[in-house]
Amino acid sequence: QEWPAVSGGGSVQAGGSLRLSCEGYEFTYGRRCMGWFRQVPGKEREGVARINLILGGTYFSNSVKGRFTLSRDTAKNTSHLQMNNLKPEDTAMYYCAALTVCDQWNIYEWGQGTQVTVSS
């Protein structure tokens, strides 16, 4: 299984946007479910969004709902996390992961992370 690094992190001012991508994971089981998580030092990792790469269904945590969106490229097993109206509290290391099922945060395999920093 190959897991290229997540791309698209960086620094932005509050109100700005960033787009993260996670691509190329070789799923070896039936469901193709991908999740996005974030973690701040000293705090637990938080699930923020997940997507069914086949059917397109998505879920967002209350902390990002209405500001973050997900898109997919099924042929490339890729998901893109579009983050709009970013807030300083969105600052974190963001990770993608393959999920065992699409309606829960159960991790099958972690991907790499990328830093997102939002300044006020």
CSV table of N, CA, C and O in Angstrom, one decimal:
chain,number,residue,atom,x,y,z
A,1,GLN,N,0.8,-1.2,0.0
A,1,GLN,CA,0.0,0.0,0.0
A,1,GLN,C,0.9,1.2,0.0
A,1,GLN,O,1.8,1.3,0.7
A,2,GLU,N,0.5,2.2,-0.8
A,2,GLU,CA,1.3,3.4,-0.9
A,2,GLU,C,0.4,4.6,-0.4
A,2,GLU,O,-0.8,4.6,-0.6
A,3,TRP,N,1.0,5.5,0.3
A,3,TRP,CA,0.2,6.6,0.8
A,3,TRP,C,1.0,7.8,0.6
A,3,TRP,O,1.8,8.2,1.5
A,4,PRO,N,0.9,8.5,-0.5
A,4,PRO,CA,1.6,9.8,-0.7
A,4,PRO,C,1.3,10.8,0.4
A,4,PRO,O,0.2,10.8,1.0
A,5,ALA,N,2.1,11.7,0.6
A,5,ALA,CA,1.9,12.8,1.6
A,5,ALA,C,0.7,13.6,1.3
A,5,ALA,O,0.5,13.9,0.1
A,6,VAL,N,0.0,14.1,2.3
A,6,VAL,CA,-1.0,15.1,2.1
A,6,VAL,C,-0.4,16.3,1.6
A,6,VAL,O,0.7,16.7,2.1
A,7,SER,N,-1.0,17.1,0.8
A,7,SER,CA,-0.5,18.3,0.2
A,7,SER,C,-1.5,19.4,0.5
A,7,SER,O,-2.7,19.2,0.7
A,8,GLY,N,-1.0,20.7,0.4
A,8,GLY,CA,-1.8,21.8,0.4
A,8,GLY,C,-1.9,22.6,1.7
A,8,GLY,O,-2.6,23.6,1.8
A,9,GLY,N,-1.1,22.2,2.7
A,9,GLY,CA,-1.1,23.0,4.0
A,9,GLY,C,-0.4,24.3,3.8
A,9,GLY,O,0.2,24.6,2.7
A,10,GLY,N,-0.4,25.1,4.8
A,10,GLY,CA,0.3,26.4,4.8
A,10,GLY,C,-0.2,27.4,5.8
A,10,GLY,O,-0.9,27.0,6.7
A,11,SER,N,0.1,28.6,5.6
A,11,SER,CA,-0.3,29.7,6.5
A,11,SER,C,-1.2,30.6,5.8
A,11,SER,O,-1.0,31.0,4.6
A,12,VAL,N,-2.2,31.1,6.5
A,12,VAL,CA,-3.2,32.0,5.9
A,12,VAL,C,-3.8,32.9,7.0
A,12,VAL,O,-3.7,32.5,8.2
A,13,GLN,N,-4.3,34.0,6.6
A,13,GLN,CA,-4.9,34.9,7.6
A,13,GLN,C,-6.3,34.5,7.8
A,13,GLN,O,-7.0,33.8,6.9
A,14,ALA,N,-6.9,34.8,8.9
A,14,ALA,CA,-8.3,34.5,9.2
A,14,ALA,C,-9.2,35.0,8.1
A,14,ALA,O,-9.0,36.1,7.6
A,15,GLY,N,-10.1,34.2,7.8
A,15,GLY,CA,-11.0,34.5,6.7
A,15,GLY,C,-10.6,33.9,5.3
A,15,GLY,O,-11.3,33.9,4.4
A,16,GLY,N,-9.3,33.5,5.3
A,16,GLY,CA,-8.8,32.9,4.0
A,16,GLY,C,-9.2,31.5,3.8
A,16,GLY,O,-9.9,30.9,4.6
A,17,SER,N,-8.6,30.9,2.7
A,17,SER,CA,-8.9,29.6,2.3
A,17,SER,C,-7.7,28.8,2.0
A,17,SER,O,-6.6,29.3,1.6
A,18,LEU,N,-7.8,27.5,2.2
A,18,LEU,CA,-6.8,26.5,1.9
A,18,LEU,C,-7.4,25.2,1.3
A,18,LEU,O,-8.6,24.9,1.7
A,19,ARG,N,-6.7,24.5,0.5
A,19,ARG,CA,-7.3,23.3,0.0
A,19,ARG,C,-6.2,22.2,0.2
A,19,ARG,O,-5.1,22.3,-0.2
A,20,LEU,N,-6.7,21.2,0.9
A,20,LEU,CA,-5.8,20.0,1.2
A,20,LEU,C,-6.2,18.9,0.3
A,20,LEU,O,-7.4,18.7,0.0
A,21,SER,N,-5.2,18.1,-0.1
A,21,SER,CA,-5.5,16.9,-1.0
A,21,SER,C,-4.8,15.7,-0.4
A,21,SER,O,-3.7,15.8,0.2
A,22,CYS,N,-5.5,14.6,-0.5
A,22,CYS,CA,-5.0,13.3,-0.1
A,22,CYS,C,-5.3,12.3,-1.2
A,22,CYS,O,-6.4,12.1,-1.5
A,23,GLU,N,-4.2,11.8,-1.8
A,23,GLU,CA,-4.4,11.0,-3.1
A,23,GLU,C,-3.6,9.7,-3.1
A,23,GLU,O,-2.6,9.6,-2.5
A,24,GLY,N,-4.2,8.9,-3.9
A,24,GLY,CA,-3.4,7.7,-4.4
A,24,GLY,C,-3.4,6.5,-3.4
A,24,GLY,O,-2.6,5.6,-3.6
A,25,TYR,N,-4.2,6.5,-2.4
A,25,TYR,CA,-4.2,5.4,-1.5
A,25,TYR,C,-4.7,4.2,-2.2
A,25,TYR,O,-5.8,4.2,-2.8
A,26,GLU,N,-4.0,3.1,-2.1
A,26,GLU,CA,-4.4,1.8,-2.7
A,26,GLU,C,-5.3,1.0,-1.7
A,26,GLU,O,-4.8,0.2,-0.9
A,27,PHE,N,-6.6,1.2,-1.8
A,27,PHE,CA,-7.5,0.5,-1.0
A,27,PHE,C,-7.5,-1.0,-1.3
A,27,PHE,O,-7.7,-1.3,-2.5
A,28,THR,N,-7.4,-1.9,-0.3
A,28,THR,CA,-7.4,-3.3,-0.6
A,28,THR,C,-8.6,-4.0,0.0
A,28,THR,O,-8.6,-5.2,0.1
A,29,TYR,N,-9.6,-3.2,0.3
A,29,TYR,CA,-10.8,-3.7,0.8
A,29,TYR,C,-12.0,-3.0,0.2
A,29,TYR,O,-11.8,-2.1,-0.6
A,30,GLY,N,-13.2,-3.4,0.4
A,30,GLY,CA,-14.3,-3.0,-0.4
A,30,GLY,C,-14.7,-1.5,-0.3
A,30,GLY,O,-14.8,-0.8,-1.3
A,31,ARG,N,-14.8,-1.0,1.0
A,31,ARG,CA,-15.3,0.4,1.1
A,31,ARG,C,-14.1,1.3,0.9
A,31,ARG,O,-13.0,1.1,1.4
A,32,ARG,N,-14.4,2.4,0.2
A,32,ARG,CA,-13.4,3.4,0.0
A,32,ARG,C,-13.9,4.7,0.7
A,32,ARG,O,-14.5,5.5,0.2
A,33,CYS,N,-13.5,4.7,2.0
A,33,CYS,CA,-13.9,5.8,2.9
A,33,CYS,C,-12.6,6.5,3.4
A,33,CYS,O,-11.7,5.9,3.8
A,34,MET,N,-12.7,7.8,3.3
A,34,MET,CA,-11.5,8.6,3.7
A,34,MET,C,-11.9,9.6,4.7
A,34,MET,O,-13.0,10.3,4.6
A,35,GLY,N,-11.1,9.8,5.7
A,35,GLY,CA,-11.4,10.8,6.7
A,35,GLY,C,-10.3,11.8,6.9
A,35,GLY,O,-9.2,11.6,6.5
A,36,TRP,N,-10.7,13.0,7.3
A,36,TRP,CA,-9.8,14.0,7.6
A,36,TRP,C,-9.8,14.4,9.1
A,36,TRP,O,-10.9,14.5,9.7
A,37,PHE,N,-8.7,14.5,9.7
A,37,PHE,CA,-8.5,14.7,11.1
A,37,PHE,C,-7.6,15.9,11.3
A,37,PHE,O,-6.8,16.3,10.4
A,38,ARG,N,-7.6,16.4,12.5
A,38,ARG,CA,-6.6,17.5,12.9
A,38,ARG,C,-6.2,17.3,14.3
A,38,ARG,O,-7.0,16.8,15.2
A,39,GLN,N,-5.1,17.8,14.7
A,39,GLN,CA,-4.6,17.7,16.0
A,39,GLN,C,-3.7,18.9,16.4
A,39,GLN,O,-2.9,19.3,15.6
A,40,VAL,N,-4.0,19.4,17.6
A,40,VAL,CA,-3.2,20.4,18.2
A,40,VAL,C,-2.4,19.8,19.3
A,40,VAL,O,-2.9,19.0,20.0
A,41,PRO,N,-1.1,20.2,19.4
A,41,PRO,CA,-0.3,19.7,20.5
A,41,PRO,C,-1.0,19.7,21.8
A,41,PRO,O,-1.5,20.8,22.2
A,42,GLY,N,-1.0,18.6,22.5
A,42,GLY,CA,-1.6,18.6,23.9
A,42,GLY,C,-3.1,18.2,23.9
A,42,GLY,O,-3.7,18.0,24.9
A,43,LYS,N,-3.6,18.1,22.7
A,43,LYS,CA,-5.1,17.7,22.6
A,43,LYS,C,-5.2,16.5,21.7
A,43,LYS,O,-4.4,16.1,21.0
A,44,GLU,N,-6.4,15.8,21.9
A,44,GLU,CA,-6.7,14.6,21.1
A,44,GLU,C,-6.9,15.0,19.7
A,44,GLU,O,-7.4,16.1,19.3
A,45,ARG,N,-6.6,14.0,18.8
A,45,ARG,CA,-6.9,14.2,17.4
A,45,ARG,C,-8.4,14.2,17.2
A,45,ARG,O,-9.2,13.4,17.8
A,46,GLU,N,-8.9,15.2,16.4
A,46,GLU,CA,-10.3,15.4,16.1
A,46,GLU,C,-10.7,15.1,14.7
A,46,GLU,O,-10.0,15.5,13.8
A,47,GLY,N,-11.7,14.3,14.5
A,47,GLY,CA,-12.2,14.0,13.2
A,47,GLY,C,-13.0,15.2,12.7
A,47,GLY,O,-13.9,15.7,13.4
A,48,VAL,N,-12.8,15.7,11.5
A,48,VAL,CA,-13.5,16.9,11.0
A,48,VAL,C,-14.3,16.6,9.8
A,48,VAL,O,-15.3,17.3,9.6
A,49,ALA,N,-14.0,15.7,9.0
A,49,ALA,CA,-14.7,15.4,7.8
A,49,ALA,C,-14.4,14.0,7.3
A,49,ALA,O,-13.3,13.5,7.5
A,50,ARG,N,-15.4,13.4,6.6
A,50,ARG,CA,-15.2,12.1,6.0
A,50,ARG,C,-16.0,12.0,4.7
A,50,ARG,O,-17.0,12.7,4.6
A,51,ILE,N,-15.6,11.1,3.8
A,51,ILE,CA,-16.2,11.0,2.5
A,51,ILE,C,-16.2,9.6,2.0
A,51,ILE,O,-15.2,8.9,2.2
A,52,ASN,N,-17.3,9.2,1.4
A,52,ASN,CA,-17.3,7.9,0.6
A,52,ASN,C,-16.9,8.2,-0.8
A,52,ASN,O,-17.6,8.9,-1.5
A,53,LEU,N,-15.7,7.7,-1.2
A,53,LEU,CA,-15.2,8.0,-2.5
A,53,LEU,C,-16.0,7.4,-3.6
A,53,LEU,O,-15.8,7.9,-4.7
A,54,ILE,N,-16.8,6.4,-3.4
A,54,ILE,CA,-17.6,5.8,-4.4
A,54,ILE,C,-18.9,6.6,-4.5
A,54,ILE,O,-19.3,7.0,-5.6
A,55,LEU,N,-19.6,6.7,-3.4
A,55,LEU,CA,-21.0,7.3,-3.5
A,55,LEU,C,-21.0,8.8,-3.3
A,55,LEU,O,-22.0,9.5,-3.6
A,56,GLY,N,-19.9,9.3,-2.7
A,56,GLY,CA,-19.8,10.8,-2.6
A,56,GLY,C,-20.4,11.3,-1.3
A,56,GLY,O,-20.4,12.5,-1.0
A,57,GLY,N,-21.0,10.5,-0.4
A,57,GLY,CA,-21.6,11.0,0.8
A,57,GLY,C,-20.5,11.6,1.7
A,57,GLY,O,-19.4,11.1,1.8
A,58,THR,N,-20.9,12.7,2.4
A,58,THR,CA,-19.9,13.4,3.3
A,58,THR,C,-20.5,13.6,4.6
A,58,THR,O,-21.7,13.6,4.8
A,59,TYR,N,-19.6,13.9,5.6
A,59,TYR,CA,-20.0,14.2,6.9
A,59,TYR,C,-19.0,15.2,7.4
A,59,TYR,O,-17.8,15.1,7.2
A,60,PHE,N,-19.5,16.2,8.2
A,60,PHE,CA,-18.6,17.3,8.7
A,60,PHE,C,-18.9,17.4,10.2
A,60,PHE,O,-20.1,17.4,10.6
A,61,SER,N,-17.9,17.7,11.0
A,61,SER,CA,-18.1,18.0,12.4
A,61,SER,C,-18.7,19.4,12.5
A,61,SER,O,-18.6,20.2,11.6
A,62,ASN,N,-19.3,19.6,13.7
A,62,ASN,CA,-20.0,20.9,13.9
A,62,ASN,C,-19.0,22.0,13.8
A,62,ASN,O,-19.3,23.2,13.4
A,63,SER,N,-17.7,21.8,14.2
A,63,SER,CA,-16.7,22.8,14.2
A,63,SER,C,-16.4,23.4,12.8
A,63,SER,O,-15.9,24.5,12.7
A,64,VAL,N,-16.6,22.6,11.8
A,64,VAL,CA,-16.2,23.0,10.4
A,64,VAL,C,-17.4,23.1,9.5
A,64,VAL,O,-17.3,23.5,8.3
A,65,LYS,N,-18.6,22.6,9.9
A,65,LYS,CA,-19.7,22.5,9.0
A,65,LYS,C,-20.1,23.9,8.5
A,65,LYS,O,-20.1,24.9,9.2
A,66,GLY,N,-20.3,24.0,7.2
A,66,GLY,CA,-20.6,25.3,6.6
A,66,GLY,C,-19.4,26.0,6.1
A,66,GLY,O,-19.5,27.0,5.3
A,67,ARG,N,-18.2,25.6,6.5
A,67,ARG,CA,-17.0,26.3,6.1
A,67,ARG,C,-16.1,25.4,5.2
A,67,ARG,O,-15.4,25.8,4.4
A,68,PHE,N,-16.1,24.1,5.6
A,68,PHE,CA,-15.3,23.1,4.9
A,68,PHE,C,-16.2,22.3,3.9
A,68,PHE,O,-17.3,22.0,4.2
A,69,THR,N,-15.6,21.9,2.8
A,69,THR,CA,-16.3,21.0,1.8
A,69,THR,C,-15.3,20.0,1.4
A,69,THR,O,-14.1,20.1,1.5
A,70,LEU,N,-15.9,18.9,0.9
A,70,LEU,CA,-15.1,17.8,0.4
A,70,LEU,C,-15.5,17.5,-1.1
A,70,LEU,O,-16.6,17.5,-1.4
A,71,SER,N,-14.5,17.2,-1.9
A,71,SER,CA,-14.7,16.7,-3.2
A,71,SER,C,-13.8,15.5,-3.4
A,71,SER,O,-13.0,15.2,-2.6
A,72,ARG,N,-14.1,14.8,-4.5
A,72,ARG,CA,-13.4,13.5,-4.7
A,72,ARG,C,-13.0,13.3,-6.2
A,72,ARG,O,-13.6,13.9,-7.1
A,73,ASP,N,-12.0,12.5,-6.4
A,73,ASP,CA,-11.7,12.0,-7.7
A,73,ASP,C,-11.6,10.5,-7.5
A,73,ASP,O,-10.6,9.9,-7.0
A,74,THR,N,-12.7,9.8,-7.8
A,74,THR,CA,-12.8,8.4,-7.6
A,74,THR,C,-11.7,7.6,-8.3
A,74,THR,O,-11.2,6.6,-7.7
A,75,ALA,N,-11.4,7.9,-9.5
A,75,ALA,CA,-10.5,7.1,-10.3
A,75,ALA,C,-9.1,7.2,-9.6
A,75,ALA,O,-8.3,6.2,-9.8
A,76,LYS,N,-8.8,8.3,-8.9
A,76,LYS,CA,-7.5,8.4,-8.3
A,76,LYS,C,-7.5,8.2,-6.8
A,76,LYS,O,-6.5,8.4,-6.1
A,77,ASN,N,-8.7,7.7,-6.3
A,77,ASN,CA,-8.8,7.6,-4.8
A,77,ASN,C,-8.3,8.8,-4.1
A,77,ASN,O,-7.5,8.7,-3.1
A,78,THR,N,-8.8,9.9,-4.5
A,78,THR,CA,-8.4,11.2,-4.0
A,78,THR,C,-9.5,12.0,-3.4
A,78,THR,O,-10.6,12.0,-3.9
A,79,SER,N,-9.3,12.6,-2.3
A,79,SER,CA,-10.2,13.5,-1.7
A,79,SER,C,-9.5,14.9,-1.5
A,79,SER,O,-8.3,15.0,-1.2
A,80,HIS,N,-10.3,15.9,-1.7
A,80,HIS,CA,-9.8,17.3,-1.5
A,80,HIS,C,-10.7,18.0,-0.4
A,80,HIS,O,-11.9,18.0,-0.5
A,81,LEU,N,-10.0,18.5,0.6
A,81,LEU,CA,-10.7,19.2,1.7
A,81,LEU,C,-10.5,20.7,1.4
A,81,LEU,O,-9.4,21.3,1.6
A,82,GLN,N,-11.6,21.4,1.0
A,82,GLN,CA,-11.6,22.8,0.8
A,82,GLN,C,-12.0,23.5,2.1
A,82,GLN,O,-13.1,23.3,2.6
A,83,MET,N,-11.1,24.3,2.6
A,83,MET,CA,-11.3,25.0,3.9
A,83,MET,C,-11.5,26.5,3.6
A,83,MET,O,-10.5,27.1,3.2
A,84,ASN,N,-12.7,27.0,3.9
A,84,ASN,CA,-13.0,28.4,3.7
A,84,ASN,C,-13.3,29.1,5.0
A,84,ASN,O,-13.6,28.4,6.0
A,85,ASN,N,-13.2,30.4,5.0
A,85,ASN,CA,-13.4,31.2,6.2
A,85,ASN,C,-12.7,30.6,7.4
A,85,ASN,O,-13.2,30.4,8.4
A,86,LEU,N,-11.4,30.4,7.2
A,86,LEU,CA,-10.6,29.8,8.2
A,86,LEU,C,-10.5,30.7,9.4
A,86,LEU,O,-10.4,31.9,9.3
A,87,LYS,N,-10.4,30.1,10.6
A,87,LYS,CA,-10.3,30.8,11.9
A,87,LYS,C,-9.0,30.4,12.6
A,87,LYS,O,-8.5,29.3,12.3
A,88,PRO,N,-8.5,31.2,13.5
A,88,PRO,CA,-7.3,30.8,14.2
A,88,PRO,C,-7.4,29.5,14.9
A,88,PRO,O,-6.5,28.7,15.0
A,89,GLU,N,-8.6,29.1,15.3
A,89,GLU,CA,-8.8,27.9,16.0
A,89,GLU,C,-8.8,26.7,15.1
A,89,GLU,O,-8.8,25.5,15.5
A,90,ASP,N,-8.7,26.9,13.8
A,90,ASP,CA,-8.5,25.8,12.8
A,90,ASP,C,-7.0,25.4,12.7
A,90,ASP,O,-6.7,24.5,12.0
A,91,THR,N,-6.1,26.2,13.3
A,91,THR,CA,-4.7,25.9,13.3
A,91,THR,C,-4.4,24.5,13.9
A,91,THR,O,-4.8,24.3,15.0
A,92,ALA,N,-3.8,23.7,13.1
A,92,ALA,CA,-3.6,22.3,13.6
A,92,ALA,C,-2.7,21.6,12.5
A,92,ALA,O,-2.6,22.1,11.4
A,93,MET,N,-2.3,20.4,12.9
A,93,MET,CA,-1.7,19.5,11.9
A,93,MET,C,-2.9,18.7,11.4
A,93,MET,O,-3.7,18.1,12.2
A,94,TYR,N,-3.1,18.6,10.1
A,94,TYR,CA,-4.2,17.9,9.4
A,94,TYR,C,-3.7,16.6,8.8
A,94,TYR,O,-2.7,16.6,8.2
A,95,TYR,N,-4.5,15.6,9.1
A,95,TYR,CA,-4.1,14.2,8.6
A,95,TYR,C,-5.3,13.7,7.8
A,95,TYR,O,-6.5,14.0,8.1
A,96,CYS,N,-5.0,12.8,6.8
A,96,CYS,CA,-6.0,12.0,6.2
A,96,CYS,C,-5.8,10.6,6.6
A,96,CYS,O,-4.8,10.2,7.1
A,97,ALA,N,-6.9,9.8,6.5
A,97,ALA,CA,-6.8,8.4,6.9
A,97,ALA,C,-7.8,7.6,6.1
A,97,ALA,O,-8.9,8.1,5.7
A,98,ALA,N,-7.5,6.4,5.8
A,98,ALA,CA,-8.5,5.4,5.3
A,98,ALA,C,-9.3,4.9,6.4
A,98,ALA,O,-8.7,4.6,7.5
A,99,LEU,N,-10.6,4.9,6.3
A,99,LEU,CA,-11.5,4.5,7.3
A,99,LEU,C,-12.0,3.1,7.0
A,99,LEU,O,-12.2,2.7,5.8
A,100,THR,N,-12.4,2.3,8.0
A,100,THR,CA,-13.0,1.0,7.8
A,100,THR,C,-14.4,1.1,7.3
A,100,THR,O,-14.8,0.2,6.5
A,101,VAL,N,-15.1,2.0,7.7
A,101,VAL,CA,-16.5,2.3,7.3
A,101,VAL,C,-16.7,3.8,7.1
A,101,VAL,O,-16.0,4.6,7.7
A,102,CYS,N,-17.7,4.2,6.3
A,102,CYS,CA,-17.8,5.6,6.0
A,102,CYS,C,-18.6,6.4,7.0
A,102,CYS,O,-18.7,7.6,6.9
A,103,ASP,N,-19.3,5.7,7.9
A,103,ASP,CA,-20.1,6.4,8.8
A,103,ASP,C,-19.6,6.5,10.3
A,103,ASP,O,-20.3,6.9,11.2
A,104,GLN,N,-18.3,6.1,10.4
A,104,GLN,CA,-17.6,6.2,11.7
A,104,GLN,C,-16.2,6.6,11.5
A,104,GLN,O,-15.7,6.7,10.4
A,105,TRP,N,-15.6,7.0,12.6
A,105,TRP,CA,-14.2,7.4,12.6
A,105,TRP,C,-13.2,6.3,12.8
A,105,TRP,O,-12.1,6.6,13.3
A,106,ASN,N,-13.5,5.1,12.5
A,106,ASN,CA,-12.6,4.0,12.7
A,106,ASN,C,-11.5,4.0,11.7
A,106,ASN,O,-11.8,3.9,10.5
A,107,ILE,N,-10.3,4.0,12.1
A,107,ILE,CA,-9.2,4.2,11.2
A,107,ILE,C,-8.7,2.8,10.7
A,107,ILE,O,-8.5,1.9,11.5
A,108,TYR,N,-8.5,2.8,9.4
A,108,TYR,CA,-7.9,1.6,8.8
A,108,TYR,C,-6.4,1.8,8.7
A,108,TYR,O,-5.6,1.0,9.0
A,109,GLU,N,-6.0,3.0,8.2
A,109,GLU,CA,-4.6,3.3,8.1
A,109,GLU,C,-4.4,4.8,8.0
A,109,GLU,O,-5.2,5.5,7.3
A,110,TRP,N,-3.5,5.3,8.8
A,110,TRP,CA,-3.2,6.8,8.8
A,110,TRP,C,-2.4,7.2,7.6
A,110,TRP,O,-1.5,6.4,7.2
A,111,GLY,N,-2.7,8.3,7.1
A,111,GLY,CA,-1.8,9.0,6.1
A,111,GLY,C,-0.9,9.9,6.8
A,111,GLY,O,-0.9,10.0,8.0
A,112,GLN,N,-0.2,10.7,6.0
A,112,GLN,CA,0.7,11.7,6.5
A,112,GLN,C,-0.1,13.0,6.8
A,112,GLN,O,-1.3,13.1,6.5
A,113,GLY,N,0.6,13.9,7.5
A,113,GLY,CA,-0.1,15.2,7.8
A,113,GLY,C,0.5,16.4,7.2
A,113,GLY,O,1.6,16.3,6.6
A,114,THR,N,-0.2,17.5,7.3
A,114,THR,CA,0.3,18.8,6.8
A,114,THR,C,-0.2,19.9,7.8
A,114,THR,O,-1.3,19.8,8.3
A,115,GLN,N,0.7,20.8,8.0
A,115,GLN,CA,0.4,21.9,9.0
A,115,GLN,C,-0.5,23.0,8.3
A,115,GLN,O,-0.2,23.4,7.2
A,116,VAL,N,-1.5,23.4,9.0
A,116,VAL,CA,-2.3,24.5,8.7
A,116,VAL,C,-2.2,25.5,9.8
A,116,VAL,O,-2.5,25.2,11.0
A,117,THR,N,-1.8,26.8,9.5
A,117,THR,CA,-1.7,27.8,10.5
A,117,THR,C,-2.6,29.0,10.0
A,117,THR,O,-2.4,29.5,8.9
A,118,VAL,N,-3.5,29.4,10.9
A,118,VAL,CA,-4.3,30.6,10.6
A,118,VAL,C,-4.0,31.7,11.6
A,118,VAL,O,-4.2,31.5,12.8
A,119,SER,N,-3.6,32.8,11.1
A,119,SER,CA,-3.3,33.9,12.0
A,119,SER,C,-4.5,34.9,12.0
A,119,SER,O,-5.2,35.1,11.0
A,120,SER,N,-4.6,35.6,13.1
A,120,SER,CA,-5.7,36.5,13.3
A,120,SER,C,-5.3,37.9,12.8
A,120,SER,O,-4.2,38.2,12.5
